[in-house]
XYZ file of C-alpha atoms in Angstrom:
348
model
C 0.000 0.000 0.000
C 2.805 2.392 -0.825
C 1.837 5.937 -1.667
C 3.300 7.662 -4.704
C 4.909 11.103 -4.629
C 1.847 12.462 -6.428
C -0.463 11.042 -3.783
C 1.640 12.517 -1.006
C 1.434 15.964 -2.614
C -2.338 15.678 -2.461
C -2.460 15.099 1.266
C -5.780 13.845 2.676
C -7.388 13.329 -0.745
C -9.218 10.262 0.529
C -11.757 12.783 1.799
C -12.239 14.293 -1.631
C -15.566 12.558 -2.233
C -17.082 13.919 0.958
C -18.670 16.910 -0.733
C -20.339 14.610 -3.250
C -21.575 12.074 -0.748
C -22.668 14.467 1.977
C -26.048 14.930 0.299
C -26.815 11.397 1.445
C -27.030 12.644 5.054
C -29.743 12.342 7.655
C -33.173 11.661 6.255
C -35.161 13.872 8.617
C -36.537 17.004 7.022
C -37.122 20.352 8.628
C -36.154 21.351 12.150
C -37.947 19.276 14.762
C -39.375 20.663 17.953
C -37.241 20.209 21.047
C -39.246 17.186 22.145
C -38.319 15.434 18.882
C -34.570 15.735 19.343
C -32.768 12.420 19.077
C -31.530 10.931 22.330
C -29.436 8.224 20.677
C -26.049 8.951 19.149
C -24.596 6.454 16.685
C -20.810 6.220 16.736
C -17.761 4.117 15.908
C -15.403 2.861 18.587
C -11.768 1.764 18.722
C -10.925 -1.840 19.620
C -9.445 -2.256 23.079
C -9.805 1.430 23.912
C -12.298 3.565 25.799
C -13.242 6.733 23.960
C -14.210 9.868 25.843
C -17.934 9.547 24.929
C -17.891 5.968 26.224
C -16.253 7.133 29.442
C -18.744 10.004 29.749
C -21.677 7.617 29.361
C -20.323 5.259 32.009
C -19.841 8.187 34.399
C -23.474 9.171 33.902
C -22.593 12.489 32.295
C -24.702 11.848 29.180
C -27.869 11.864 31.310
C -30.769 10.755 29.066
C -28.654 10.569 25.899
C -27.519 7.078 24.880
C -24.676 5.907 22.665
C -25.269 3.301 19.966
C -22.111 1.522 18.846
C -22.245 0.645 15.134
C -18.771 -0.853 14.779
C -15.095 0.005 15.131
C -12.760 2.086 12.999
C -9.007 2.625 12.842
C -9.273 5.754 10.697
C -10.132 9.290 11.765
C -10.789 10.489 8.183
C -13.190 7.580 7.669
C -14.907 8.390 10.957
C -15.579 12.052 10.170
C -16.641 11.229 6.629
C -19.178 8.822 8.139
C -20.405 11.688 10.324
C -20.620 14.026 7.316
C -22.728 11.525 5.370
C -25.048 10.760 8.285
C -23.916 7.182 8.908
C -22.969 8.179 12.459
C -23.914 11.237 14.506
C -20.404 12.302 15.483
C -16.922 11.380 14.388
C -13.423 12.317 15.409
C -10.207 12.884 13.496
C -6.908 14.706 13.311
C -7.537 18.425 12.798
C -5.845 18.458 9.395
C -8.418 15.929 8.197
C -11.206 18.071 9.661
C -9.892 21.087 7.735
C -9.709 19.064 4.518
C -13.258 17.796 4.991
C -14.509 21.356 5.420
C -12.521 22.412 2.355
C -14.522 19.873 0.372
C -17.702 21.722 1.366
C -18.910 19.184 3.907
C -21.253 21.082 6.281
C -19.623 20.020 9.536
C -18.388 21.805 12.639
C -15.746 20.811 15.138
C -17.361 20.922 18.576
C -14.714 19.697 21.051
C -11.095 18.512 21.152
C -10.768 14.885 22.180
C -7.108 13.898 21.854
C -3.722 15.489 21.692
C -0.062 15.242 22.510
C 1.553 15.802 25.876
C 4.338 14.137 27.843
C 2.076 11.134 28.474
C -0.127 10.989 25.368
C 1.852 11.096 22.151
C 2.518 9.121 19.004
C 6.051 7.887 18.530
C 7.763 6.665 15.375
C 9.690 3.614 16.555
C 12.397 1.480 15.011
C 14.082 -1.672 16.251
C 16.917 -0.978 18.656
C 19.564 -2.201 16.186
C 18.017 -0.411 13.192
C 20.405 1.725 11.094
C 17.678 4.384 10.797
C 18.793 7.471 12.736
C 17.599 10.454 10.693
C 14.969 11.645 8.247
C 17.220 10.873 5.285
C 17.552 7.268 6.456
C 13.816 6.836 5.819
C 14.147 7.083 2.033
C 12.918 3.787 0.589
C 11.668 2.601 3.986
C 8.194 1.479 5.087
C 6.364 3.314 7.890
C 3.349 1.524 9.404
C 0.473 3.694 10.671
C -3.246 3.352 11.399
C -4.460 5.287 8.354
C -3.214 7.490 5.557
C -4.012 11.171 5.189
C -4.271 11.853 8.906
C -2.244 12.629 12.036
C 0.614 10.174 11.551
C 1.229 10.992 7.897
C 1.187 14.719 8.687
C 3.778 14.251 11.454
C 5.915 12.116 9.155
C 5.817 14.764 6.417
C 6.746 17.541 8.844
C 9.649 15.458 10.180
C 10.900 14.734 6.662
C 10.586 18.401 5.638
C 12.477 19.535 8.720
C 15.087 16.906 7.905
C 15.786 18.699 4.646
C 14.267 16.169 2.245
C 12.982 17.331 -1.119
C 9.436 16.509 -2.224
C 10.905 13.879 -4.550
C 12.715 12.197 -1.662
C 9.671 12.470 0.608
C 7.728 10.596 -2.069
C 10.158 7.686 -1.705
C 9.179 7.120 1.930
C 6.343 4.579 2.039
C 3.553 5.014 4.604
C 1.541 1.797 4.954
C -1.759 1.122 6.681
C -1.309 -1.368 9.513
C -4.043 -1.998 12.123
C -2.836 -0.559 15.442
C -3.086 -3.886 17.254
C -0.708 -5.435 14.669
C 1.783 -2.573 14.299
C 4.239 -3.656 17.009
C 4.314 -7.219 15.704
C 4.841 -5.995 12.126
C 7.876 -4.001 13.268
C 9.372 -6.869 15.230
C 8.877 -9.216 12.263
C 10.562 -6.600 10.015
C 7.562 -6.295 7.728
C 7.897 -2.533 8.233
C 10.905 -0.397 9.137
C 9.125 2.125 11.371
C 6.041 1.676 13.534
C 3.800 4.517 14.668
C 2.701 3.627 18.188
C 0.612 5.660 20.600
C -1.063 5.394 23.972
C -1.443 2.016 25.587
C -0.083 0.136 22.551
C 3.071 2.283 22.614
C 3.705 1.759 26.313
C 3.066 -1.971 26.034
C 5.649 -2.201 23.242
C 8.156 -0.126 25.213
C 7.695 -2.380 28.249
C 8.575 -5.377 26.063
C 11.744 -3.591 24.949
C 13.914 -3.837 21.867
C 12.669 -0.653 20.203
C 13.661 3.009 20.289
C 11.995 6.243 19.163
C 13.132 7.972 15.988
C 10.911 10.948 16.900
C 7.556 11.746 18.507
C 4.838 14.263 17.683
C 5.315 15.784 21.153
C 9.021 16.406 20.474
C 8.142 17.727 17.030
C 5.403 20.216 17.968
C 5.172 20.309 21.759
C 1.892 19.907 23.651
C -1.172 20.467 21.472
C -4.746 19.300 20.946
C -4.586 17.242 17.778
C -8.114 16.144 16.944
C -11.736 17.207 17.304
C -15.151 15.604 17.215
C -17.373 16.952 14.456
C -21.132 17.038 13.944
C -23.034 18.218 10.897
C -24.572 21.673 10.846
C -27.902 19.974 10.254
C -27.580 17.752 13.319
C -26.622 20.722 15.496
C -29.612 22.729 14.236
C -32.073 19.892 14.738
C -30.677 18.589 18.042
C -29.116 21.501 19.942
C -29.947 20.182 23.423
C -28.627 16.708 22.631
C -25.468 18.207 21.157
C -24.984 20.350 24.268
C -25.439 17.331 26.543
C -22.945 15.324 24.480
C -20.235 17.983 24.176
C -20.480 19.035 27.813
C -20.352 15.394 28.930
C -17.194 14.777 26.901
C -15.671 17.919 28.452
C -16.523 16.649 31.925
C -15.001 13.253 31.105
C -11.764 14.948 29.995
C -11.520 16.767 33.317
C -12.499 13.654 35.295
C -9.666 11.737 33.634
C -7.211 14.525 34.578
C -8.227 14.806 38.219
C -8.826 11.139 39.065
C -6.021 8.833 40.256
C -4.521 6.763 37.435
C -5.459 3.428 38.979
C -9.085 4.479 39.300
C -9.276 5.617 35.668
C -7.719 2.360 34.450
C -10.051 0.308 36.639
C -13.060 2.127 35.228
C -11.870 1.687 31.646
C -11.211 -2.005 32.222
C -14.732 -2.523 33.538
C -16.197 -0.634 30.551
C -14.329 -2.839 28.059
C -15.264 -6.053 29.861
C -18.898 -4.984 30.174
C -19.349 -4.376 26.451
C -18.371 -7.972 25.692
C -16.447 -7.579 22.424
C -13.682 -10.053 23.256
C -11.036 -7.337 23.661
C -7.725 -7.550 25.498
C -7.869 -5.306 28.562
C -4.214 -5.813 29.616
C -2.832 -2.810 27.655
C -5.249 -0.440 29.427
C -2.937 -0.333 32.448
C -0.552 1.738 30.313
C -3.094 4.524 29.741
C -1.864 7.908 31.032
C -3.723 10.773 29.359
C -6.006 11.778 26.490
C -3.570 14.630 25.815
C -6.180 17.376 25.345
C -4.498 20.734 25.874
C -7.406 23.018 26.814
C -9.832 22.774 29.741
C -12.807 20.544 28.881
C -11.635 20.296 25.286
C -12.594 23.848 24.354
C -11.321 24.806 20.919
C -9.172 27.943 20.705
C -8.863 28.016 16.923
C -5.069 27.844 16.877
C -5.124 24.035 16.746
C -7.117 24.263 13.492
C -5.423 27.359 12.031
C -2.095 25.501 12.172
C -3.372 22.977 9.648
C -5.281 25.503 7.521
C -1.971 27.317 6.978
C 0.038 24.134 6.499
C -2.336 22.611 3.955
C -2.493 25.907 2.059
C 1.307 26.150 1.960
C 1.449 22.630 0.524
C -1.172 23.442 -2.085
C -3.604 20.844 -0.715
C -6.201 23.576 -0.186
C -6.426 27.096 -1.587
C -5.708 30.081 0.629
C -9.010 31.390 1.912
C -10.812 28.147 1.048
C -11.544 27.459 4.723
C -12.710 30.163 7.133
C -11.644 29.412 10.695
C -14.736 30.937 12.311
C -16.968 28.641 10.225
C -14.969 25.571 11.153
C -15.645 25.224 14.875
C -17.910 26.262 17.727
C -17.755 26.156 21.523
C -21.450 27.012 21.733
C -22.396 23.528 22.904
C -19.673 23.184 25.539
C -21.354 24.199 28.793
C -18.694 22.726 31.072
C -18.194 24.634 34.297
C -15.403 23.883 36.698
C -16.985 22.260 39.761
C -16.616 23.928 43.129
C -14.164 22.344 45.545
C -17.103 21.028 47.554
C -18.488 19.202 44.538
C -15.223 17.715 43.312
C -15.451 14.703 45.560
C -18.884 13.817 44.214
C -17.899 11.940 41.056
């Protein structure tokens, strides 16, 4: 699944059909009265992991709103495209993919940040300990395994290669490959790929096993930052404002709960959630969880985490300058999180 130099120059083009397919969205017509707002949110999960909405539901923060799992994904761009076309009610992806989706005229808005990079939560590009790969130039002709193309990991790889002084022609000789996250460590150890992108619990599990070293990480590359947002369609937000507010606020509360709660308690809760849903998932890696990596309080969007990728994509020629207006791209309107008083903190 190697990508050509031409494909790399057209970063995130897998979302190019979104504008065409978005007309196939939700079938409801008109704006329903408040009593008709949906109370069930369809979504895609991630195998072996607990997403913030799932955590929020288990904590009781979603109140009368329920989640309906429709399957798993390993791709942020696929997830937000599914949201844009009405197959799910919210989806999350790397902010560069969100910008690209909006550039293709998909009527979506980012409503809350849900993952990022910090000293605990980051994606690392790992090689075997005895690998000769030590620099960006050493990656020419090498295979880099990641969860999906056209998203966070490919963007970080491109930035690393650019900063390493590689020309576009040389960058095109580096081969990003799609490898399911649960298989990425094994693929590296079996030398099916030269570099493995590992994050979160899968990264820490691999590091505990040993025999690998980081070439670079997104945290070292860009520092702490919120990297991805959940999106909902403009239509969904208009038709279901109260449900959207309940959802976004609940996710914000779950972010803050995960920050303020002892690690062992968070892991214990996540483990119970995974066991309870009965999908035959391995819960052992959950003990390595440390952080969701969201930079801002309750996941509020500042705009800078999206503007970064608007500028970057425009510089690369992947979108036209002025094609995406930042103010149209996100909203904090539905995030009603309020920091609890010290007296209330012990309640949850």
